[in-house]
Coordinates of C-alpha atoms in Angstrom, one line a residue:
M53 CA -82.4 23.4 -54.0
E54 CA -79.6 24.2 -56.5
K55 CA -77.1 21.5 -57.8
K56 CA -73.4 22.5 -57.9
Y57 CA -70.3 20.4 -58.8
L58 CA -68.1 20.9 -55.8
L59 CA -64.9 19.9 -54.0
G60 CA -65.5 18.3 -50.7
N61 CA -64.0 21.3 -49.0
E62 CA -66.3 23.6 -50.9
A63 CA -69.3 21.5 -49.9
L64 CA -68.2 22.0 -46.3
A65 CA -68.0 25.8 -46.8
Y66 CA -71.6 25.8 -48.3
G67 CA -72.8 23.7 -45.4
L68 CA -71.3 26.1 -42.8
F69 CA -72.8 29.0 -44.8
E70 CA -76.3 27.5 -44.9
G71 CA -76.1 26.6 -41.2
G72 CA -75.9 30.3 -40.3
L73 CA -72.1 30.8 -39.8
E74 CA -71.3 34.3 -38.6
A75 CA -67.5 34.1 -38.1
S76 CA -64.8 31.7 -39.4
F77 CA -61.1 31.4 -38.4
A78 CA -58.4 29.2 -39.9
Y79 CA -54.7 28.6 -40.4
P80 CA -53.9 27.4 -43.9
G81 CA -52.9 23.7 -44.3
T82 CA -53.3 21.0 -46.9
P83 CA -55.9 19.4 -47.2
S84 CA -58.1 22.0 -45.4
S85 CA -57.3 25.3 -47.1
E86 CA -60.1 25.4 -49.8
I87 CA -62.8 25.6 -47.1
T88 CA -61.8 29.2 -46.1
E89 CA -61.1 30.2 -49.7
K90 CA -64.7 29.2 -50.7
L91 CA -66.1 30.9 -47.7
V92 CA -64.5 34.2 -48.7
E93 CA -66.1 33.7 -52.2
I94 CA -69.6 32.8 -51.1
S95 CA -69.9 35.2 -48.2
K96 CA -69.5 38.4 -50.3
E97 CA -73.1 39.3 -50.0
E98 CA -73.3 38.5 -46.3
N99 CA -71.8 40.1 -43.2
I100 CA -69.7 37.1 -42.3
Y101 CA -66.3 37.7 -40.6
I102 CA -63.6 35.4 -42.2
E103 CA -60.0 35.4 -41.0
W104 CA -56.6 33.7 -41.7
S105 CA -55.3 33.6 -38.2
I106 CA -51.7 33.5 -37.1
N107 CA -52.0 29.8 -35.9
E108 CA -54.6 27.2 -35.0
K109 CA -54.6 28.0 -31.2
V110 CA -55.4 31.7 -31.9
S111 CA -58.0 30.6 -34.5
Y112 CA -59.7 28.4 -31.9
E113 CA -59.7 31.0 -29.2
N114 CA -61.2 33.6 -31.6
A115 CA -64.0 31.2 -32.6
Y116 CA -64.7 30.3 -29.0
G117 CA -64.9 34.0 -28.1
V118 CA -67.5 34.5 -30.9
S119 CA -69.5 31.6 -29.6
L120 CA -69.6 33.1 -26.1
T121 CA -71.4 36.1 -27.7
G122 CA -74.1 33.7 -29.0
R123 CA -73.1 33.7 -32.6
R124 CA -72.3 30.6 -34.7
S125 CA -68.6 30.2 -35.5
C126 CA -66.2 27.7 -36.9
V127 CA -62.5 27.0 -36.8
I128 CA -60.8 25.1 -39.6
M129 CA -57.4 23.4 -39.7
K130 CA -55.5 20.3 -40.9
H131 CA -54.9 17.4 -38.4
V132 CA -51.5 18.5 -37.0
G133 CA -53.1 22.0 -36.3
L134 CA -55.4 20.4 -33.8
N135 CA -52.3 19.6 -31.7
V136 CA -51.6 23.4 -31.6
A137 CA -55.3 24.2 -30.8
S138 CA -55.8 21.3 -28.3
D139 CA -55.2 23.4 -25.2
P140 CA -58.2 25.7 -25.6
F141 CA -60.2 23.0 -27.3
I142 CA -60.1 20.6 -24.4
T143 CA -60.9 23.2 -21.8
S144 CA -63.7 24.8 -23.9
V145 CA -65.5 21.5 -23.7
Y146 CA -65.4 21.9 -19.9
T147 CA -67.0 25.4 -20.1
G148 CA -69.3 24.6 -22.9
I149 CA -70.4 27.1 -25.6
I150 CA -73.3 29.4 -26.3
G151 CA -73.5 29.9 -30.1
G152 CA -72.8 26.8 -32.2
L153 CA -69.0 26.1 -32.4
V154 CA -67.8 23.7 -35.1
I155 CA -64.2 22.5 -35.5
I156 CA -63.3 21.1 -39.0
V157 CA -60.2 19.0 -39.0
A158 CA -58.9 17.6 -42.3
D159 CA -56.8 14.5 -41.8
D160 CA -54.2 13.3 -44.3
P161 CA -54.0 9.5 -44.5
F162 CA -50.8 8.5 -46.4
A163 CA -49.3 11.9 -45.3
Y164 CA -49.5 13.3 -48.9
S165 CA -48.4 16.7 -47.6
S166 CA -47.9 16.2 -43.9
Q167 CA -45.3 15.1 -41.4
N168 CA -47.5 12.4 -39.8
E169 CA -50.9 10.6 -40.3
Q170 CA -52.4 11.2 -36.9
D171 CA -56.1 10.4 -36.5
S172 CA -58.0 13.4 -35.2
R173 CA -60.8 11.2 -33.9
R174 CA -58.6 10.5 -30.9
Y175 CA -59.3 14.1 -29.8
W176 CA -63.0 13.3 -29.7
Q177 CA -62.3 10.8 -27.0
L178 CA -59.9 13.1 -25.1
A179 CA -62.3 16.1 -25.2
K180 CA -65.5 14.0 -24.5
T181 CA -67.5 15.7 -27.2
V182 CA -69.0 14.5 -30.5
C183 CA -67.2 13.9 -33.8
F184 CA -68.9 13.7 -37.2
E185 CA -67.2 11.8 -40.1
P186 CA -69.0 12.4 -43.4
S187 CA -69.1 9.5 -45.9
S188 CA -69.6 11.5 -49.0
I189 CA -69.3 15.1 -50.3
Q190 CA -73.1 15.7 -50.1
E191 CA -73.0 14.4 -46.5
S192 CA -70.1 16.8 -45.8
K193 CA -72.4 19.7 -46.7
N194 CA -75.4 18.3 -44.8
I195 CA -73.4 17.6 -41.6
A196 CA -71.7 21.0 -41.7
K197 CA -75.0 22.7 -41.8
F198 CA -76.5 20.5 -39.1
S199 CA -73.5 20.6 -36.7
F200 CA -74.3 24.2 -35.5
E201 CA -77.7 23.2 -34.3
F202 CA -76.4 20.0 -32.7
S203 CA -73.5 22.0 -31.0
E204 CA -76.1 24.3 -29.4
K205 CA -78.3 21.4 -28.4
I206 CA -75.7 19.7 -26.4
G207 CA -73.9 22.9 -25.4
L208 CA -70.5 21.7 -26.6
P209 CA -68.1 22.4 -29.5
V210 CA -68.4 19.6 -32.0
M211 CA -65.8 18.2 -34.6
I212 CA -66.1 17.3 -38.2
R213 CA -63.3 15.0 -39.4
S214 CA -62.6 15.0 -43.2
V215 CA -59.8 13.1 -45.0
T216 CA -57.8 14.0 -48.0
K217 CA -59.8 12.2 -50.7
L218 CA -63.1 13.6 -49.3
S219 CA -61.7 17.1 -49.1
H220 CA -60.3 17.1 -52.6
G221 CA -62.8 14.8 -54.3
K222 CA -65.6 16.3 -56.4
S223 CA -69.3 15.5 -57.0
D224 CA -72.7 17.1 -57.5
V225 CA -74.1 18.6 -54.3
L226 CA -77.5 20.0 -53.5
I227 CA -77.2 23.5 -52.0
G228 CA -80.0 25.1 -50.0
K229 CA -80.8 28.5 -48.5
R230 CA -78.9 30.2 -45.7
Q231 CA -80.5 30.1 -42.3
K232 CA -81.5 33.4 -40.8
K233 CA -79.5 34.9 -38.0
I234 CA -79.9 32.8 -34.9
S235 CA -79.5 35.1 -31.9
D236 CA -78.7 38.6 -30.7
Y237 CA -77.6 37.0 -27.4
G238 CA -74.4 38.9 -26.4
F239 CA -72.0 37.8 -23.8
K240 CA -73.3 37.3 -20.3
K241 CA -70.9 37.2 -17.4
N242 CA -70.8 33.8 -15.6
P243 CA -67.4 33.3 -13.9
S244 CA -68.2 29.9 -12.4
K245 CA -68.9 28.6 -15.9
F246 CA -66.3 30.4 -18.0
V247 CA -63.3 30.9 -15.6
M248 CA -61.5 27.6 -15.3
V249 CA -59.8 28.0 -11.9
P250 CA -59.3 24.6 -10.3
S251 CA -62.5 24.7 -8.1
N252 CA -64.6 25.5 -11.2
A253 CA -62.8 23.0 -13.4
R254 CA -63.6 20.1 -10.9
V255 CA -67.3 21.0 -11.1
A256 CA -67.2 21.3 -14.9
L257 CA -65.6 17.9 -15.4
K258 CA -68.3 16.3 -13.2
N259 CA -71.0 18.1 -15.3
L260 CA -69.2 17.0 -18.6
N261 CA -69.1 13.4 -17.4
E262 CA -72.8 13.5 -16.5
K263 CA -73.5 14.9 -20.0
Q264 CA -72.0 11.9 -21.7
E265 CA -75.3 10.0 -21.1
I266 CA -77.2 12.8 -22.8
I267 CA -74.8 12.7 -25.7
K268 CA -75.3 8.9 -26.1
K269 CA -79.0 9.3 -26.4
E270 CA -78.8 12.3 -28.8
V271 CA -76.3 10.5 -31.1
E272 CA -78.7 7.5 -31.2
K273 CA -81.4 9.8 -32.8
L274 CA -79.2 11.1 -35.5
P275 CA -79.6 9.7 -39.1
F276 CA -76.0 9.8 -40.1
S277 CA -74.9 6.4 -38.6
K278 CA -77.2 3.6 -39.7
F279 CA -77.6 -0.2 -40.0
E280 CA -78.3 -1.4 -43.5
K281 CA -79.6 -5.0 -43.2
G282 CA -78.4 -7.9 -45.4
E283 CA -78.5 -11.7 -45.5
S284 CA -74.8 -12.6 -45.2
N285 CA -73.3 -13.7 -41.8
I286 CA -70.3 -11.4 -42.4
G287 CA -71.2 -7.8 -41.6
I288 CA -69.2 -4.7 -42.6
V289 CA -68.5 -1.6 -40.5
A290 CA -67.6 1.3 -42.7
C291 CA -66.4 4.6 -41.2
G292 CA -66.6 7.9 -43.1
L293 CA -65.4 7.8 -46.6
T294 CA -64.8 4.0 -46.5
Y295 CA -68.6 3.6 -46.7
S296 CA -68.3 4.7 -50.4
Y297 CA -65.6 2.1 -51.0
V298 CA -67.6 -0.6 -49.3
K299 CA -70.8 0.2 -51.2
E300 CA -68.9 0.0 -54.5
F301 CA -67.3 -3.3 -53.6
V302 CA -70.6 -4.8 -52.4
E303 CA -72.5 -3.7 -55.5
T304 CA -69.7 -4.9 -57.9
E305 CA -69.3 -8.3 -56.1
K306 CA -73.1 -8.6 -55.8
K307 CA -72.8 -9.3 -52.1
N308 CA -75.7 -8.9 -49.7
S309 CA -73.7 -8.0 -46.6
P310 CA -75.2 -6.1 -43.7
I311 CA -73.4 -2.8 -43.4
F312 CA -73.1 -0.5 -40.4
K313 CA -72.3 3.0 -41.6
V314 CA -70.4 5.1 -39.0
S315 CA -70.6 8.9 -39.3
T316 CA -70.9 9.8 -35.7
Y317 CA -68.7 9.3 -32.6
P318 CA -69.5 8.1 -30.0
L319 CA -71.0 5.2 -31.9
P320 CA -74.8 4.9 -31.5
E321 CA -74.8 1.9 -29.1
K322 CA -78.3 0.5 -29.6
K323 CA -78.1 0.6 -33.4
L324 CA -74.7 -1.0 -33.2
K325 CA -75.9 -3.7 -30.8
N326 CA -78.6 -4.7 -33.2
F327 CA -76.1 -4.9 -36.0
L328 CA -73.6 -7.0 -34.0
E329 CA -76.4 -9.4 -33.0
S330 CA -77.4 -10.0 -36.6
V331 CA -74.0 -11.4 -37.8
N332 CA -71.3 -13.8 -36.8
E333 CA -68.3 -12.1 -38.3
I334 CA -67.5 -8.4 -38.7
V335 CA -65.0 -6.6 -40.9
V336 CA -64.1 -3.0 -39.8
F337 CA -62.9 -0.4 -42.4
E338 CA -61.6 2.9 -41.2
E339 CA -58.7 5.2 -42.1
G340 CA -56.3 6.1 -39.3
D341 CA -56.4 4.3 -36.0
P342 CA -58.8 1.5 -35.0
V343 CA -61.0 3.9 -33.2
A344 CA -64.4 2.4 -34.1
E345 CA -62.9 -1.2 -33.9
E346 CA -61.9 -0.6 -30.3
Q347 CA -65.4 0.6 -29.5
I348 CA -66.8 -2.5 -31.1
Y349 CA -64.6 -4.8 -29.0
I350 CA -65.8 -2.9 -25.9
Y351 CA -69.5 -3.2 -26.8
S352 CA -69.0 -6.9 -27.7
K353 CA -67.6 -7.4 -24.2
I354 CA -70.3 -5.5 -22.5
Y355 CA -73.1 -7.4 -24.3
N356 CA -71.2 -10.8 -24.2
L357 CA -71.3 -11.1 -28.0
K358 CA -69.0 -13.6 -29.7
N359 CA -68.5 -12.1 -33.1
K360 CA -65.2 -12.6 -34.8
I361 CA -63.8 -9.2 -35.7
Y362 CA -61.4 -8.5 -38.6
G363 CA -59.7 -5.2 -38.6
K364 CA -56.5 -3.3 -37.9
I365 CA -55.9 -4.8 -34.5
N366 CA -55.5 -8.4 -35.9
N367 CA -53.8 -7.1 -39.1
F368 CA -56.6 -7.8 -41.6
T369 CA -56.7 -4.2 -42.7
D370 CA -53.8 -1.8 -43.2
K371 CA -52.7 0.2 -40.2
E372 CA -51.2 3.0 -42.5
G373 CA -52.2 5.0 -45.5
E374 CA -55.5 5.3 -47.3
L375 CA -58.2 2.6 -48.1
S376 CA -59.8 2.0 -51.5
V377 CA -62.2 -0.4 -53.2
D378 CA -59.2 -2.6 -54.0
K379 CA -58.1 -2.6 -50.4
V380 CA -61.6 -3.7 -49.3
E381 CA -61.5 -6.5 -51.8
E382 CA -58.0 -7.5 -50.7
T383 CA -59.2 -7.8 -47.1
F384 CA -62.0 -10.2 -48.1
Y385 CA -59.4 -12.3 -49.9
K386 CA -57.3 -12.4 -46.7
I387 CA -60.3 -13.5 -44.6
R388 CA -60.8 -16.3 -47.1
G389 CA -57.1 -17.3 -46.8
K390 CA -56.4 -16.3 -50.4
K391 CA -54.2 -13.8 -52.1
K392 CA -55.4 -11.3 -54.6
K393 CA -53.6 -11.1 -58.0
Y394 CA -52.4 -7.7 -59.0
Y395 CA -51.5 -6.5 -62.5
S396 CA -48.4 -4.4 -61.9
F397 CA -47.2 -1.5 -64.0
S398 CA -44.6 1.2 -63.4
I399 CA -44.8 4.9 -63.9
P400 CA -41.9 7.3 -63.7
E401 CA -41.0 8.6 -60.3
R402 CA -41.9 12.3 -59.9
P403 CA -40.5 13.5 -56.5
P404 CA -41.7 17.1 -55.5
V405 CA -39.2 19.8 -56.5
L406 CA -38.9 23.6 -56.0
C407 CA -40.2 25.7 -58.9
A408 CA -37.7 27.1 -61.5
G409 CA -36.7 30.4 -60.2
C410 CA -37.8 29.8 -56.6
P411 CA -36.0 32.2 -54.4
H412 CA -35.4 29.4 -51.9
L413 CA -32.9 27.8 -54.4
G414 CA -30.8 30.9 -54.1
S415 CA -31.1 30.9 -50.3
F416 CA -29.9 27.3 -50.1
Y417 CA -27.1 27.9 -52.5
I418 CA -25.9 30.9 -50.5
L419 CA -26.1 29.1 -47.2
K420 CA -24.1 26.1 -48.5
K421 CA -21.4 28.5 -49.8
V422 CA -21.2 30.5 -46.6
F423 CA -21.5 27.8 -43.9
G424 CA -20.3 24.7 -45.8
K425 CA -21.5 21.1 -45.9
D426 CA -20.7 20.4 -42.2
A427 CA -23.2 23.0 -40.9
L428 CA -26.4 21.7 -39.3
F429 CA -29.7 22.8 -40.8
P430 CA -32.7 22.3 -38.5
G431 CA -35.7 22.9 -40.7
D432 CA -39.4 23.5 -40.6
I433 CA -42.7 23.0 -42.5
G434 CA -43.2 24.7 -45.9
C435 CA -42.0 24.6 -49.5
Y436 CA -38.4 24.9 -48.2
T437 CA -38.7 21.5 -46.5
L438 CA -37.9 20.3 -50.1
G439 CA -34.4 21.5 -49.3
V440 CA -33.8 18.1 -47.8
K441 CA -33.1 16.9 -51.4
L442 CA -30.4 19.7 -51.6
E443 CA -28.9 18.8 -48.2
T444 CA -30.0 22.1 -46.6
I445 CA -32.7 20.7 -44.4
D446 CA -31.6 18.2 -41.8
T447 CA -34.7 18.0 -39.6
C448 CA -38.5 18.6 -39.8
L449 CA -40.6 18.0 -36.7
C450 CA -43.5 20.5 -36.5
M451 CA -44.3 24.1 -37.0
G452 CA -41.7 26.4 -35.4
A453 CA -39.6 23.5 -34.1
G454 CA -36.6 24.3 -36.4
I455 CA -35.6 27.3 -34.2
S456 CA -36.0 25.6 -30.9
M457 CA -34.2 22.4 -32.0
G458 CA -31.4 24.6 -33.4
S459 CA -31.1 26.3 -30.0
G460 CA -30.8 22.9 -28.3
M461 CA -28.2 21.6 -30.9
S462 CA -26.1 24.8 -30.7
R463 CA -25.3 24.0 -27.0
F464 CA -23.5 20.7 -27.8
E465 CA -22.4 20.9 -31.5
K466 CA -19.2 22.5 -32.7
N467 CA -20.4 23.2 -36.2
N468 CA -22.5 26.1 -37.2
V469 CA -26.2 25.6 -36.5
V470 CA -28.3 27.4 -39.2
S471 CA -32.1 27.1 -38.5
I472 CA -34.5 27.6 -41.5
I473 CA -38.1 28.8 -41.3
G474 CA -40.6 30.4 -43.6
D475 CA -42.2 33.8 -43.1
S476 CA -45.8 32.4 -42.4
T477 CA -44.4 29.7 -40.1
F478 CA -42.3 32.3 -38.2
F479 CA -45.5 34.2 -37.4
H480 CA -47.2 30.8 -36.6
T481 CA -44.9 29.6 -33.8
G482 CA -41.4 30.9 -34.7
I483 CA -41.6 34.1 -32.6
P484 CA -41.7 32.5 -29.2
A485 CA -38.9 30.1 -30.3
L486 CA -36.8 33.2 -31.3
I487 CA -37.5 35.0 -28.1
N488 CA -36.5 31.9 -26.1
A489 CA -33.2 31.6 -28.1
V490 CA -32.4 35.2 -27.5
Y491 CA -33.3 35.1 -23.8
N492 CA -31.3 32.0 -23.2
Q493 CA -28.4 33.2 -25.3
A494 CA -28.2 30.4 -27.9
N495 CA -25.3 30.7 -30.4
Q496 CA -27.3 30.2 -33.6
V497 CA -28.1 31.5 -37.1
I498 CA -31.8 31.8 -37.9
C499 CA -32.8 32.1 -41.5
I500 CA -36.3 33.4 -42.4
L501 CA -37.1 32.6 -46.0
D502 CA -39.6 35.4 -46.6
N503 CA -41.4 34.8 -49.9
R504 CA -44.3 37.2 -49.0
T505 CA -47.0 34.4 -48.8
T506 CA -48.0 31.0 -47.4
A507 CA -46.9 29.4 -50.6
M508 CA -47.2 25.6 -49.9
T509 CA -50.9 25.7 -49.0
G510 CA -52.1 27.9 -51.9
H511 CA -50.6 31.4 -51.3
Q512 CA -52.7 32.6 -48.4
P513 CA -51.8 36.0 -46.7
H514 CA -50.2 36.3 -43.3
P515 CA -49.4 39.3 -41.0
G516 CA -46.3 40.1 -43.0
T517 CA -48.1 40.6 -46.3
G518 CA -50.3 43.6 -45.4
I519 CA -53.5 42.0 -46.7
N520 CA -56.2 39.9 -45.0
A521 CA -58.3 36.9 -46.0
K522 CA -60.6 38.9 -48.1
K523 CA -57.6 40.6 -49.9
E524 CA -58.3 43.9 -48.2
K525 CA -55.3 46.1 -47.0
T526 CA -54.4 45.8 -43.4
V527 CA -51.4 46.5 -41.1
E528 CA -48.2 44.9 -42.4
I529 CA -45.9 43.6 -39.6
E530 CA -42.4 44.3 -40.6
L531 CA -40.2 41.3 -39.9
K532 CA -36.9 43.2 -39.4
K533 CA -38.4 45.6 -36.8
L534 CA -40.2 42.8 -35.0
I535 CA -37.0 40.7 -34.8
S536 CA -35.0 43.6 -33.5
N537 CA -37.7 44.3 -30.9
C538 CA -37.3 40.6 -29.8
G539 CA -33.8 41.5 -28.7
V540 CA -31.7 40.4 -31.8
E541 CA -28.8 42.7 -32.4
D542 CA -27.6 41.2 -35.6
V543 CA -30.4 41.0 -38.1
I544 CA -29.9 41.5 -41.8
E545 CA -32.0 41.4 -44.9
V546 CA -30.7 40.0 -48.2
D547 CA -32.1 39.2 -51.7
P548 CA -31.6 35.6 -52.6
Y549 CA -31.5 36.5 -56.3
K550 CA -28.4 38.7 -55.6
I551 CA -26.1 35.8 -54.7
K552 CA -22.7 37.4 -54.5
E553 CA -24.0 40.5 -52.6
A554 CA -25.9 38.2 -50.1
I555 CA -22.8 36.0 -49.5
E556 CA -20.6 39.0 -48.6
K557 CA -23.3 40.4 -46.3
I558 CA -23.8 37.1 -44.4
K559 CA -20.0 36.6 -44.0
G560 CA -20.1 39.9 -42.1
I561 CA -22.2 38.4 -39.2
K562 CA -21.3 34.7 -39.6
D563 CA -18.7 34.5 -36.8
K564 CA -20.5 36.8 -34.3
K565 CA -21.7 35.2 -31.0
G566 CA -25.3 34.9 -30.1
V567 CA -28.5 34.8 -32.2
K568 CA -28.1 36.1 -35.7
V569 CA -31.1 36.5 -38.1
I570 CA -30.9 36.6 -41.9
I571 CA -34.1 37.5 -43.7
F572 CA -34.0 36.1 -47.3
K573 CA -36.6 38.5 -48.9
R574 CA -37.9 37.8 -52.4
E575 CA -41.5 37.2 -53.5
C576 CA -42.6 33.7 -54.5
I577 CA -42.0 33.0 -58.2
I578 CA -45.6 32.0 -58.7
T579 CA -47.2 35.1 -57.2
S580 CA -44.6 37.4 -58.8
K581 CA -45.6 36.1 -62.3
G582 CA -42.1 36.0 -63.7
K583 CA -41.7 36.4 -67.4
K584 CA -40.7 33.4 -69.5
I585 CA -37.3 32.8 -71.0
Q586 CA -35.3 35.9 -70.3
Y587 CA -32.0 34.1 -70.4
Y588 CA -30.0 31.9 -72.8
I589 CA -26.6 30.3 -73.0
D590 CA -23.8 31.9 -75.1
S591 CA -22.3 28.6 -76.2
K592 CA -19.0 30.3 -77.2
R593 CA -18.4 31.5 -73.6
C594 CA -19.8 28.4 -71.8
K595 CA -16.8 26.3 -70.6
G596 CA -19.0 23.4 -69.4
C597 CA -18.0 23.9 -65.7
K598 CA -21.5 23.0 -64.5
L599 CA -21.4 25.6 -61.8
C600 CA -24.8 26.9 -62.9
L601 CA -26.3 23.4 -62.2
T602 CA -25.4 23.6 -58.5
I603 CA -28.3 26.0 -57.9
N604 CA -30.6 23.1 -58.8
C605 CA -33.0 25.1 -61.0
L606 CA -35.4 22.9 -63.0
A607 CA -34.9 25.1 -66.1
M608 CA -31.1 24.3 -66.2
S609 CA -29.7 21.2 -68.0
F610 CA -26.5 20.0 -69.6
K611 CA -26.1 18.7 -73.2
N612 CA -23.1 18.1 -75.4
G613 CA -20.7 19.6 -72.9
K614 CA -22.7 22.9 -72.6
A615 CA -25.3 24.3 -70.2
E616 CA -28.9 24.7 -71.5
I617 CA -31.8 26.8 -70.3
G618 CA -35.2 25.4 -71.0
I619 CA -38.7 26.6 -71.3
L620 CA -39.3 26.5 -67.6
C621 CA -37.1 29.5 -67.1
N622 CA -38.8 32.2 -65.1
G623 CA -36.1 34.8 -65.6
C624 CA -34.9 35.1 -62.0
G625 CA -31.2 35.6 -63.1
M626 CA -29.7 33.5 -60.3
C627 CA -27.7 31.4 -62.8
E628 CA -26.3 34.6 -64.4
N629 CA -25.3 35.7 -60.9
I630 CA -23.0 32.7 -60.4
C631 CA -21.6 32.0 -63.9
P632 CA -17.8 32.9 -63.9
Y633 CA -17.6 33.2 -67.7
K634 CA -20.6 35.5 -68.3
A635 CA -22.1 32.8 -70.6
I636 CA -25.6 33.3 -69.3
V637 CA -27.1 36.2 -71.1
K638 CA -30.4 38.1 -70.8
D639 CA -32.6 37.9 -73.9
E640 CA -33.4 41.6 -74.3
K641 CA -36.1 40.7 -76.9
K642 CA -38.0 38.6 -74.5
G643 CA -37.0 40.3 -71.2

């Protein structure tokens, strides 16, 4: 065994690799993206297929296809991505799998970089399969490795649920050797099993329901969920990462509480019954919904147990956000009817902002100039969602929804409807929304902010970039041609850095009827590696009009009645483009 200091996501990648992974599919999304990045790195010596797919549904269907050939595959996504993949996921549990199929879903309690905090464990109940929830980074690796074997044993895809702090935390992890190739199986036709027409689906559901008893017995044998005995009458149920918080609290407070560690769903019924019978009161800690807590209420009823239960349902633990050691301590104070004292301190607020020189700043400036403040801006998921601070994003629902919502709004609103979407998101779910808008003749402007990457999640490639997950050259899907072939007559491409030119070009299609598409094409300032400080202010020419500040660039400021350009300048030139007095000058020595 070798010891490595790893991120939780990297440990998952090593676990998949050790477990004999042969193909991996994913759509980037925080906090899950590093799993695929690490797989690309560690699989260089092995013949493992790794793909950034166009969206999570396509990812899942690819991985499922690989599984039917007998190979071990995985599909990786963030929690909201499971909504996109849920259609094939639920039905694939009906058909079952051949090679081990593992779904890793990274939840985001506190919604650090997401539009909601949904608990992916709910999908375990809906799909009727098994969900693992690691309690540490080492266990993440161990479970990822084991999950292929277990998936094949029960003949079903299995889930692994991670959470942000587990995905992005670091610790030493013991790494082992990769398992040898499992099978040369190959796909064998079996329409009654794999073709879910209604008559086959009814049989498959009956089989799946009967399999639940087998799953219960198998989960009981697993080592991951366990009962740690103690002497206190108050027992603690700790799910996933909360087990680490509970252990630290118990050791610090020198408590001898019985602990039931939950890392598998369904809960192991017999082990849990023994735990429940050993205590009078129970405190349940879990991030997300009261999934384990609800199961405990059910088992208490079945076995006629009278334990008092403290958790989310009776407001003893928080229903939103993340847990921590402090939160565990606070709950025990609440149970005792006391209030914990806090020592408060304040830190400066640091809201997320777009980078200095970000081409989206130019795009937003142009759109406000052309369409005015009364225009409606249905938005989408990406860096550009930060345009909400600049009053150029009015909605954000889910991937691809900006175009569809804009179509709906355009039927009842008099003002211009200007939908905004990124290039990666457009490939994800924007294309069907565009086709629908064209087919149903919406009167709408659609703006694709094409920065040549999936920037927000770490600059992963997509079909418009011409490279794949392993940075190899592949086919580049040209947006303008694709959009024209979707039936759009008015599609133009502009450079958001060339503000005046872009404004004139957009004015040319602004008042036309139907669907108009504007592609704002300029590479992300981070990947383009812009040079530092190429511009300065000529104070003799600067009139203090502050027009340059309206572009909202981080590098611009105002002091003593004059504009200033700071060290954050990436040399994009957008400010020079809008200054009416030519007071912003390129520094030829540094440019």
